[in-house]
Every structure is written in structure tokens, then in C-alpha cells.
Coordinates of N, CA, C and O in Angstrom, one line a residue:
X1 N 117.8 69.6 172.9 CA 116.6 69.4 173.7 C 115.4 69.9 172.8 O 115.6 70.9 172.1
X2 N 113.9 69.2 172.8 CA 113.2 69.9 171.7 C 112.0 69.9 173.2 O 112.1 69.5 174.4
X3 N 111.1 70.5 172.7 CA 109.8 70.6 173.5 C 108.4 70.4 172.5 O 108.1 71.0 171.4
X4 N 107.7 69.6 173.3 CA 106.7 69.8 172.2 C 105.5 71.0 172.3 O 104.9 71.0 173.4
X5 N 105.2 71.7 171.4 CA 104.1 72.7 171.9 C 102.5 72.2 171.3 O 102.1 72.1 170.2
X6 N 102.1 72.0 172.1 CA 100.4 71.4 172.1 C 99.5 72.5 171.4 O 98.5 72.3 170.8
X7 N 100.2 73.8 171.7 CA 99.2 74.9 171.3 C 98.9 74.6 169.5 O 97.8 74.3 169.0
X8 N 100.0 74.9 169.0 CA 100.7 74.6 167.5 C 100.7 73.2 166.9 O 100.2 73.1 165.7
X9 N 101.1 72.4 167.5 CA 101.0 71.1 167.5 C 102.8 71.0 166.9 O 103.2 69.9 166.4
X10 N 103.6 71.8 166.9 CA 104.8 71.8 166.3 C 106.0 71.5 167.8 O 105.7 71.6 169.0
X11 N 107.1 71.1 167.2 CA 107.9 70.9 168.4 C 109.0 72.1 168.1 O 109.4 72.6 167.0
X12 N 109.5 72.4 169.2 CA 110.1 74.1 169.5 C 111.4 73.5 170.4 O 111.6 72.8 171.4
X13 N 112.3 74.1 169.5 CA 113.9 73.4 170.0 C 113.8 75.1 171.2 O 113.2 76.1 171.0
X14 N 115.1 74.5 172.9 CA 115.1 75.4 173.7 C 116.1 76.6 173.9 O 117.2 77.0 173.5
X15 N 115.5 76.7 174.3 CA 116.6 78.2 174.1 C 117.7 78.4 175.4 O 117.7 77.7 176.4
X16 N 118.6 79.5 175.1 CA 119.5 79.5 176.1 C 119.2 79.8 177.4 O 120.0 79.5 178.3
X17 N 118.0 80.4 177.6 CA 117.0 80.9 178.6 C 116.7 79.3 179.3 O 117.2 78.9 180.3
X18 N 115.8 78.7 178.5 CA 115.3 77.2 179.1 C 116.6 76.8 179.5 O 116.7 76.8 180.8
X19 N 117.6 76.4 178.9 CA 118.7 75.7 179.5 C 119.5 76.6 180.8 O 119.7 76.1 181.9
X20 N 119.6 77.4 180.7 CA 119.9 78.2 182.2 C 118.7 78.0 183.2 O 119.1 77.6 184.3
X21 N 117.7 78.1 183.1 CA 116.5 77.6 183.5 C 116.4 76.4 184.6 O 116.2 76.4 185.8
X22 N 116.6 75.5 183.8 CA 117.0 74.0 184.2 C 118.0 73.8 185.0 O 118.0 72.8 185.8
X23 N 119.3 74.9 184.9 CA 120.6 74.2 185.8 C 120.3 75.2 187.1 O 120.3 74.8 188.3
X24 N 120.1 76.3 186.8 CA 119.6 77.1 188.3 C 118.8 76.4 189.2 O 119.0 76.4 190.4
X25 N 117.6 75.7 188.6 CA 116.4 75.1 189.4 C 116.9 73.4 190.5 O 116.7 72.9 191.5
X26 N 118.0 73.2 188.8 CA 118.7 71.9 189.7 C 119.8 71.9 190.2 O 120.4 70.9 190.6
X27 N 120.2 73.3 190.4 CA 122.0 73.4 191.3 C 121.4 73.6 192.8 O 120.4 74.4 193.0
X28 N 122.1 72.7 193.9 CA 121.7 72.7 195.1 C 123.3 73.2 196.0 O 124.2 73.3 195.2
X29 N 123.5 73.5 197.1 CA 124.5 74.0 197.6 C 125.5 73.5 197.6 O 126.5 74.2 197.5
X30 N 125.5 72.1 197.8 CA 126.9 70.9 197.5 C 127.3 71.1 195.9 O 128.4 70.6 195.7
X31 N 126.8 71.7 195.1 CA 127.7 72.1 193.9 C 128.1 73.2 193.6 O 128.5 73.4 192.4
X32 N 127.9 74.0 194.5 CA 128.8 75.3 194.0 C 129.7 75.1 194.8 O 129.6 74.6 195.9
X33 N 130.9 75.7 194.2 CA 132.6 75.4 194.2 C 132.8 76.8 195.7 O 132.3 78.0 195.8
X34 N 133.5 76.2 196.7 CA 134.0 76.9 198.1 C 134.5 78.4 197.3 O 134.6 79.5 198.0
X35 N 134.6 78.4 196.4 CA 135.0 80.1 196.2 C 134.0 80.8 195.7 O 133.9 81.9 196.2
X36 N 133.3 80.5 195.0 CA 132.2 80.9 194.9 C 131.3 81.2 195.8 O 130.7 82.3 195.7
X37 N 130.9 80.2 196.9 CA 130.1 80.5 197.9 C 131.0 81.8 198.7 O 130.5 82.8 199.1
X38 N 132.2 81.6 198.8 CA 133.0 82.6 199.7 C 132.5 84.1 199.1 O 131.9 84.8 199.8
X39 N 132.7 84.4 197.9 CA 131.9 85.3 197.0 C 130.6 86.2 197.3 O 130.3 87.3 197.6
X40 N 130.0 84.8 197.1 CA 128.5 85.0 197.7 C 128.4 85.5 198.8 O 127.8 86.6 198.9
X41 N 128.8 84.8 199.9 CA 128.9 85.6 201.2 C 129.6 86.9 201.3 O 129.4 87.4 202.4
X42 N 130.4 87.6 200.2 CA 131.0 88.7 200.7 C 129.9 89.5 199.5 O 129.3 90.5 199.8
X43 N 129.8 89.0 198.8 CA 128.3 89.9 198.2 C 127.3 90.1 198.9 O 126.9 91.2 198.9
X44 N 126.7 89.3 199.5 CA 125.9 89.5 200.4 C 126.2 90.6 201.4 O 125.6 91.7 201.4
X45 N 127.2 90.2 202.3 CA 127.6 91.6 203.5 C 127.6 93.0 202.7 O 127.3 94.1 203.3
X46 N 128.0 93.0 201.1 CA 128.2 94.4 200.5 C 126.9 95.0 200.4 O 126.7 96.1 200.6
X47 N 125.7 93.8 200.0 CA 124.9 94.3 199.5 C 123.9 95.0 200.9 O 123.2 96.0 200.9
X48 N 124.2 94.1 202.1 CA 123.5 94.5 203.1 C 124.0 95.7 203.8 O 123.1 96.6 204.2
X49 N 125.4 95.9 204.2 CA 126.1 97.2 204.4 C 126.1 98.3 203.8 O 126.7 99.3 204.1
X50 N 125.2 98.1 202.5 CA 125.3 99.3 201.7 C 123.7 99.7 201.8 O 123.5 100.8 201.6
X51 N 122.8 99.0 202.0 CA 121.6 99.1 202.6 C 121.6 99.6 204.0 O 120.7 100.4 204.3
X52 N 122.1 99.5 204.6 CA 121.7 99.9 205.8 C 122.8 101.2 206.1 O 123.0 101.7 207.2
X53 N 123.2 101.3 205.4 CA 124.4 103.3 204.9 C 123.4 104.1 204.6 O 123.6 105.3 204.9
X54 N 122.1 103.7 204.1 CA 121.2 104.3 203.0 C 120.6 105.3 204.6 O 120.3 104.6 205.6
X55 N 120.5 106.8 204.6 CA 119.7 107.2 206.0 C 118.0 107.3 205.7 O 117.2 107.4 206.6
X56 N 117.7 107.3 204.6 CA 115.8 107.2 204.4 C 115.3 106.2 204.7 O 114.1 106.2 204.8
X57 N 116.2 105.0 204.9 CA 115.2 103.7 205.1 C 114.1 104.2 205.3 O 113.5 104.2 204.3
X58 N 113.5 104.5 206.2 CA 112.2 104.6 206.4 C 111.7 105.2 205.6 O 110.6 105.3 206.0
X59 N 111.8 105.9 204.5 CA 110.9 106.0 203.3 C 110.6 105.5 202.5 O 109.5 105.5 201.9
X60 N 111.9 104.7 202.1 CA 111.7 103.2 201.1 C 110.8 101.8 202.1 O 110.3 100.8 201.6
X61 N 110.8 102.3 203.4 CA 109.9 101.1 203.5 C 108.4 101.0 203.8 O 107.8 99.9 203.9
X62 N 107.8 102.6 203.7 CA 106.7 102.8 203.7 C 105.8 103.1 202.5 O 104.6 103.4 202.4
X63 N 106.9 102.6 201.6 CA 106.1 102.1 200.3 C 105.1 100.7 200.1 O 104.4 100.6 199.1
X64 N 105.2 99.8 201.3 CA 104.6 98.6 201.2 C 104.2 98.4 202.8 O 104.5 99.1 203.8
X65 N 103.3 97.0 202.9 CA 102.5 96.8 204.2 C 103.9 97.1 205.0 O 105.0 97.3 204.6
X66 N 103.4 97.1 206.7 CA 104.6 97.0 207.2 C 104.6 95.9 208.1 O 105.4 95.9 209.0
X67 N 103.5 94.8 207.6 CA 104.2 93.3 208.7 C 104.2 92.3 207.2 O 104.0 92.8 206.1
X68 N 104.4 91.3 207.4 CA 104.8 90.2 206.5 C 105.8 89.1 206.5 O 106.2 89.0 207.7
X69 N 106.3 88.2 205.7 CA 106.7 87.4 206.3 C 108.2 87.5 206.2 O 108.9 86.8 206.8
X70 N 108.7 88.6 205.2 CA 110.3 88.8 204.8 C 110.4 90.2 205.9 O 109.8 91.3 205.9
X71 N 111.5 89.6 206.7 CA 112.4 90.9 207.4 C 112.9 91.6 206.6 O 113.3 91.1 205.5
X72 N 113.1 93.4 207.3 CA 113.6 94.4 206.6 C 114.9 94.6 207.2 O 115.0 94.1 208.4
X73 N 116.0 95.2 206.5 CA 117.7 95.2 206.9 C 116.6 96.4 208.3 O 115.4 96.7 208.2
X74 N 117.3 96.9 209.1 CA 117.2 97.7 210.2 C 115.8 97.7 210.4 O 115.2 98.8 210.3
X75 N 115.1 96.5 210.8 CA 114.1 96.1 211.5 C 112.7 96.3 211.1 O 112.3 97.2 210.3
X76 N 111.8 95.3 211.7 CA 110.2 95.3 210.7 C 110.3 94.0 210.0 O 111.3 93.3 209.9
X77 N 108.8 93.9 209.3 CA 109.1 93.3 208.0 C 107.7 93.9 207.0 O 106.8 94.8 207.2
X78 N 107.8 93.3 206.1 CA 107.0 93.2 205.0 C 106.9 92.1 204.2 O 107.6 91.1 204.4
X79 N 106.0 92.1 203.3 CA 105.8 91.2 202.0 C 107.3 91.5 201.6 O 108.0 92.5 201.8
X80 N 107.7 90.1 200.8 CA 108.9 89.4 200.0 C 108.9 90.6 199.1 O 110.0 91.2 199.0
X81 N 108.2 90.8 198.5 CA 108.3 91.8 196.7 C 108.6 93.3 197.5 O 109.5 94.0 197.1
X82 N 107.9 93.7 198.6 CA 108.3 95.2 198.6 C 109.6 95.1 199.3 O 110.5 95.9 199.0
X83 N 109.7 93.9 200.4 CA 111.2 93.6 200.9 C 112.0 93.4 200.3 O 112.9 93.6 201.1
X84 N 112.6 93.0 199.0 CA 113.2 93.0 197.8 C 113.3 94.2 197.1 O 114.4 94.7 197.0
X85 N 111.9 95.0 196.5 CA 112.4 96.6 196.4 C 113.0 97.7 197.5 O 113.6 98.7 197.2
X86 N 112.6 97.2 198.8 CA 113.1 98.1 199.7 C 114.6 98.0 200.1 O 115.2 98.9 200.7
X87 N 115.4 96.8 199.6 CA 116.5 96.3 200.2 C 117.2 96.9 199.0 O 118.1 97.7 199.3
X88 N 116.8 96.6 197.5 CA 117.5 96.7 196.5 C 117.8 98.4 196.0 O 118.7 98.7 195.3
X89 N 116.6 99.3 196.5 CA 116.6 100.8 196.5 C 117.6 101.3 197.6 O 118.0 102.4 197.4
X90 N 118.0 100.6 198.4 CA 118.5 101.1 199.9 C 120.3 100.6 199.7 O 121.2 101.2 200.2
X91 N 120.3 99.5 198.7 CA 120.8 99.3 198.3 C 122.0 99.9 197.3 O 123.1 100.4 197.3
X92 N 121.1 99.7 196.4 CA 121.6 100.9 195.2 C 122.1 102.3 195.3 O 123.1 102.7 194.6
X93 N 121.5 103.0 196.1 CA 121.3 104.5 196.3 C 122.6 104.9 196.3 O 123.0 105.9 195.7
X94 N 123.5 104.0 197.2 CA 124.8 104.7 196.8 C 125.7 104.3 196.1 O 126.9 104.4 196.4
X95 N 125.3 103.8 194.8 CA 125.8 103.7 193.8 C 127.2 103.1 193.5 O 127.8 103.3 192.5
X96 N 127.8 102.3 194.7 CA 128.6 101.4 195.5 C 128.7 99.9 195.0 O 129.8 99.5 195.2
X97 N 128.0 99.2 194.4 CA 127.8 97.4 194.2 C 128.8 97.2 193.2 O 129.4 98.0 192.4
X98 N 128.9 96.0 193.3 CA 129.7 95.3 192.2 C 128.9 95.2 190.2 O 127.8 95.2 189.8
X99 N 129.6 95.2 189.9 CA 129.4 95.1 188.7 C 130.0 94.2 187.4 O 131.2 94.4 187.1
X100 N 129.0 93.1 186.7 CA 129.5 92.3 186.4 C 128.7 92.3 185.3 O 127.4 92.2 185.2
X101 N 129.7 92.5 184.1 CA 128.8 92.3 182.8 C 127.7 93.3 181.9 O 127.1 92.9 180.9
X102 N 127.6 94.3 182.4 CA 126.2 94.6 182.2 C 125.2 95.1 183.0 O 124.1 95.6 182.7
X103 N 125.7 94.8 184.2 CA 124.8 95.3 185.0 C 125.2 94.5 186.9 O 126.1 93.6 187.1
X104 N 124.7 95.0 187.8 CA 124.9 94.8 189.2 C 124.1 93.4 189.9 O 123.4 93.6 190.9
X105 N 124.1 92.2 189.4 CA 123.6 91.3 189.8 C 123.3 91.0 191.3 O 122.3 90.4 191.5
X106 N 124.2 91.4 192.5 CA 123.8 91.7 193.9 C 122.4 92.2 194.1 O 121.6 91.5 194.6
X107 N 122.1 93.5 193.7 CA 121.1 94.2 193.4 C 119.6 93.5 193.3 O 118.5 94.0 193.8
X108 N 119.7 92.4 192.6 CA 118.2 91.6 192.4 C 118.3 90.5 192.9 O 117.5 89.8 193.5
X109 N 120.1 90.0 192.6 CA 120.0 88.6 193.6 C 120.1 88.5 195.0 O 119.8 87.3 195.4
X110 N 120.4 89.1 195.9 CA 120.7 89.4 197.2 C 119.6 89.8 197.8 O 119.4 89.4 199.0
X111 N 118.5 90.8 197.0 CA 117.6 91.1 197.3 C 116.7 90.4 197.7 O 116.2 90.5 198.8
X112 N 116.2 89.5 196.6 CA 115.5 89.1 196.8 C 115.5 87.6 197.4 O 114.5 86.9 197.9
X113 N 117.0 87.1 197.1 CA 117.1 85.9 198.1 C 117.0 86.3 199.7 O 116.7 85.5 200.5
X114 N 117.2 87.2 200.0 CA 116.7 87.6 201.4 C 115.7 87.9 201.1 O 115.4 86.8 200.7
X115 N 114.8 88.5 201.0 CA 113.6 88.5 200.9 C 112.8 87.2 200.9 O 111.9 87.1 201.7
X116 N 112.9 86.4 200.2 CA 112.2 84.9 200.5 C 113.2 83.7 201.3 O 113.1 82.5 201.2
X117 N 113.7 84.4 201.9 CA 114.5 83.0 202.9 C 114.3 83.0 204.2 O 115.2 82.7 205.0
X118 N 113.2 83.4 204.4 CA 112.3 82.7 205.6 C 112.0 81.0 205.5 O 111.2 80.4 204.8
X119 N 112.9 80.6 206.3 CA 112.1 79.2 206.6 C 113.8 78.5 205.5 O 113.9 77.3 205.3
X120 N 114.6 79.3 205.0 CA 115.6 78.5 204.4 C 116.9 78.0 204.9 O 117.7 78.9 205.2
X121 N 117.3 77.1 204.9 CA 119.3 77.0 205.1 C 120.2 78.2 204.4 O 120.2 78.7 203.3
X122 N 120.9 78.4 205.4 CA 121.9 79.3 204.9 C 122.8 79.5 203.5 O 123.3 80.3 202.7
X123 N 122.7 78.1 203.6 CA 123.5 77.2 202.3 C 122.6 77.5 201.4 O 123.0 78.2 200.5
X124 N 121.4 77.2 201.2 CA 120.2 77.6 200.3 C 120.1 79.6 199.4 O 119.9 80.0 198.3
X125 N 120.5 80.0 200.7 CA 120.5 81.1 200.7 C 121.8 81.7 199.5 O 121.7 82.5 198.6
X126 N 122.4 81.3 199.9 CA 123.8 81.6 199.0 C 123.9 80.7 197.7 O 124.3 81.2 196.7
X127 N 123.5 79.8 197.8 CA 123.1 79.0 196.4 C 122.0 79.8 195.5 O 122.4 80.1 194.3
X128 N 121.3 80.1 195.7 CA 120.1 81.4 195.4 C 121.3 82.2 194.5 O 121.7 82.1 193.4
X129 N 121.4 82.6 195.3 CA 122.8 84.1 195.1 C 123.8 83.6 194.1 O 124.0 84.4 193.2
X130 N 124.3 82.7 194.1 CA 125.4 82.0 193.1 C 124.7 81.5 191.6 O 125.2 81.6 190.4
X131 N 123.4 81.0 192.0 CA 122.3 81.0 190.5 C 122.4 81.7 189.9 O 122.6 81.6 188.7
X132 N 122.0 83.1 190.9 CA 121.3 84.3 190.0 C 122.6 84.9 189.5 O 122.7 85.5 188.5
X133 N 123.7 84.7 190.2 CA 125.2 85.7 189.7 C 125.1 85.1 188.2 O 124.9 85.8 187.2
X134 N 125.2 83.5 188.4 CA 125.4 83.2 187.0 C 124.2 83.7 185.6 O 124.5 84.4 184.7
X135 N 123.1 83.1 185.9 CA 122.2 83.5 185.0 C 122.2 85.0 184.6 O 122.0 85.2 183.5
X136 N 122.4 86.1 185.4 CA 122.4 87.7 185.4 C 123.7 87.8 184.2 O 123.6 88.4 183.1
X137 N 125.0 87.1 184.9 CA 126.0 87.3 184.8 C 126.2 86.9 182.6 O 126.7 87.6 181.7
X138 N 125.5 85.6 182.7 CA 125.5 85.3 180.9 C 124.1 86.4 180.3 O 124.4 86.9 179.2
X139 N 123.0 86.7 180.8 CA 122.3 87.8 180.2 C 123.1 89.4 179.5 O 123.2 90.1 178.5
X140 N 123.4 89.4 180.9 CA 124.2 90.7 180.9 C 125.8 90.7 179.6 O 126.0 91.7 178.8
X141 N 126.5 89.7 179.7 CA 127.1 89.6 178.2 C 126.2 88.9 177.2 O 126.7 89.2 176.1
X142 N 125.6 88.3 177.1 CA 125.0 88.5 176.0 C 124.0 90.1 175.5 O 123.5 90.1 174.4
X143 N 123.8 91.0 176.3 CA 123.1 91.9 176.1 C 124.5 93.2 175.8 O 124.1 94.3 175.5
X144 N 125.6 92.9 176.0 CA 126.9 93.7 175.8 C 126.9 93.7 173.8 O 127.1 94.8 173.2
X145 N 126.8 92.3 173.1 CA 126.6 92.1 171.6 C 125.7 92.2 170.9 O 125.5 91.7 169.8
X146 N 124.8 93.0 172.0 CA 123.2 93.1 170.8 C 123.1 94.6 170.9 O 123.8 95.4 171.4
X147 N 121.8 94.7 170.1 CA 121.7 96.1 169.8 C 121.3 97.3 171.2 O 121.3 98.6 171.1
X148 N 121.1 96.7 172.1 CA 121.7 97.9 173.4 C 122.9 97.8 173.7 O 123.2 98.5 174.7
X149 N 123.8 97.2 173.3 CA 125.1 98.2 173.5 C 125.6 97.9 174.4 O 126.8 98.0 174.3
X150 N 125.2 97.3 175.6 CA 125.8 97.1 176.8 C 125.0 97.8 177.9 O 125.4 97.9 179.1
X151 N 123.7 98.4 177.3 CA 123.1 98.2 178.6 C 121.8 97.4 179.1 O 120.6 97.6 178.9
X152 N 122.4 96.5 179.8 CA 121.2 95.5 180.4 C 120.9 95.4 181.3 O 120.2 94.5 181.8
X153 N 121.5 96.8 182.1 CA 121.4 97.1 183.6 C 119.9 96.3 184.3 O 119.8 95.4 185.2
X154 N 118.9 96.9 183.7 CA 117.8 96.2 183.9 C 117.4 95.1 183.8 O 116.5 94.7 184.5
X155 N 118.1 94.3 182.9 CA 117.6 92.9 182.1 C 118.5 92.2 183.0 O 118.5 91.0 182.8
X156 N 119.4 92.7 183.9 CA 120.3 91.7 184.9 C 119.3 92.2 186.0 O 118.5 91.3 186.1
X157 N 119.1 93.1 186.6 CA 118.9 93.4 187.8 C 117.3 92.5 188.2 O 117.0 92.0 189.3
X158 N 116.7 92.4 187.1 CA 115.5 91.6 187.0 C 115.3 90.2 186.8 O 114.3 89.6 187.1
X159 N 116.5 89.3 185.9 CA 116.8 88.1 185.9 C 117.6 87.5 187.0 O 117.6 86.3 187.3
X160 N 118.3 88.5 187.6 CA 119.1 88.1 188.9 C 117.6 87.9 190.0 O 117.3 87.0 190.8
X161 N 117.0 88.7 189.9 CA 116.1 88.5 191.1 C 115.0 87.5 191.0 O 114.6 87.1 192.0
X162 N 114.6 87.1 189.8 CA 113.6 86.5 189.2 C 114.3 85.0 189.4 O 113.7 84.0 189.7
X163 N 115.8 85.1 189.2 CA 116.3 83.1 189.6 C 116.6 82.8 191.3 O 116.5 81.8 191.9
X164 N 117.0 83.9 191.7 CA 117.0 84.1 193.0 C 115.8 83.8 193.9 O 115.7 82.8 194.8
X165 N 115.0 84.7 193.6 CA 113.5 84.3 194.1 C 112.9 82.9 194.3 O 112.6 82.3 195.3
X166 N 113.1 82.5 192.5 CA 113.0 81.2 192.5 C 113.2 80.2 192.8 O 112.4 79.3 193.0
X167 N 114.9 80.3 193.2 CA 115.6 79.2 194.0 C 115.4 79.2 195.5 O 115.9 78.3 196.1

């Protein structure tokens, strides 16, 4: 696949980024495979049962407005982005999630697909979640053979959330 760039006037072949890009944006719920979604769904309950174990909630949620349009796990809501860090901090805290590659993909993908699935199908929802596993899931080994070593904790937890979101 090439692209052309207008800035330069040169054409720029895509990267593995653009092509993950492309299949996340066009995978819709009828093509992820019944075990996968099964997955998804038990990631999901992990990530929400381990949020709502967390006893400060209400400290992580008075970091941001407190109405908006994404619900908070144990009631309220907020804006999508602080509902996403509040779910994913509440989340994390007990140091409990799955781990895949490099880093905890539940963590950004879970998050933040609840966080923007107001107004979505359920099926949508877990499709989100199955995106981001994947894209998180190739970042995170490919960041195992480069010069951090294997840690991409961050570089999953943020690309998981970032295709999630999107989807």
C-alpha cells in the first residue's frame, strides 16, 4: 500500500501501525470468531469486578466533572476521558488483570470502550474490546524485540484505549 504525501510531494509506503489501523476501523461484530467474543466478555466482567473491589472510588472520581455522558462502575457519571481514567485507576489498583504481551490490554481497552458506549450495541462494545486486545496485543510484542526490553506497559495500555475509543 503506498500513500501519497502532498506535504513533500513524495509517496510514503504504510506502516504496520496504518495497516492495523485499517482492519480495527473495519472489523465489525459478525467477524470476530464466538471465542473471542466469549473472552471479551470475561475480560470485561474482570476488568469491572476489579474496579469496583477498589474501596476509594470516590477519590478517583473526583478527579473530573461529576455529570457527563459516560457512567461510572458504582454510580454517577462523567466525561468519557475521566471515565476511562477512573475505571482504569480503580481498575488497576489491585494489580489483578490479565496480561498479554507486554502489557494489560483490559486496562485501556475495557476502559475506555465503556466509557464511550453510550448510545452503542453490545456487540459493538465487545468488538471495541477484541480490536484493541489485538492491536495492544501486536504493539506489546513487538515492543518485547526492541530496545525496551519488554516494557510497553504503557505503549499497550494507551494503544488499547486509543482503538477502543475509536471503535
Amino acid at each position: 500500500m503506498v500513500h501519497w504525501c502532498s506535504v513533500f510531494g513524495e509517496f510514503l509506503m504504510a506502516t504496520h501501525t496504518v495497516k492495523l489501523a485499517e482492519w480495527a476501523s473495519g472489523l465489525v461484530s459478525a467477524d470476530v470468531p464466538q471465542t473471542v467474543d466469549r473472552r471479551c466478555r470475561l475480560q470485561l466482567l474482570h476488568v469491572i469486578s476489579q474496579a469496583q473491589s477498589v474501596e476509594n472510588r470516590a477519590q478517583l472520581r473526583s478527579a473530573g466533572p461529576k455529570r457527563g455522558p459516560a457512567k461510572l462502575v458504582g454510580g454517577g457519571s462523567s466525561n468519557a476521558v475521566t471515565a476511562a481514567r477512573a475505571h482504569a485507576e480503580c481498575a488497576a489498583a489491585g494489580d489483578q488483570l490479565d496480561y498479554l504481551l507486554g502489557g494489560c490490554t483490559g486496562v485501556g481497552a475495557v476502559s475506555a470502550a465503556l466509557a464511550c458506549s453510550k448510545g452503542k450495541k453490545f456487540g459493538d462494545v465487545l468488538c471495541a474490546i477484541a480490536a484493541a486486545n489485538e492491536v495492544a496485543g501486536r504493539v506489546g510484542a513487538a515492543m518485547t524485540l526492541g530496545p525496551h526490553h519488554g516494557a510497553g506497559n504503557g505503549w499497550v495500555h494507551v494503544v488499547s484505549a486509543a482503538t477502543a475509543a475509536a471503535k
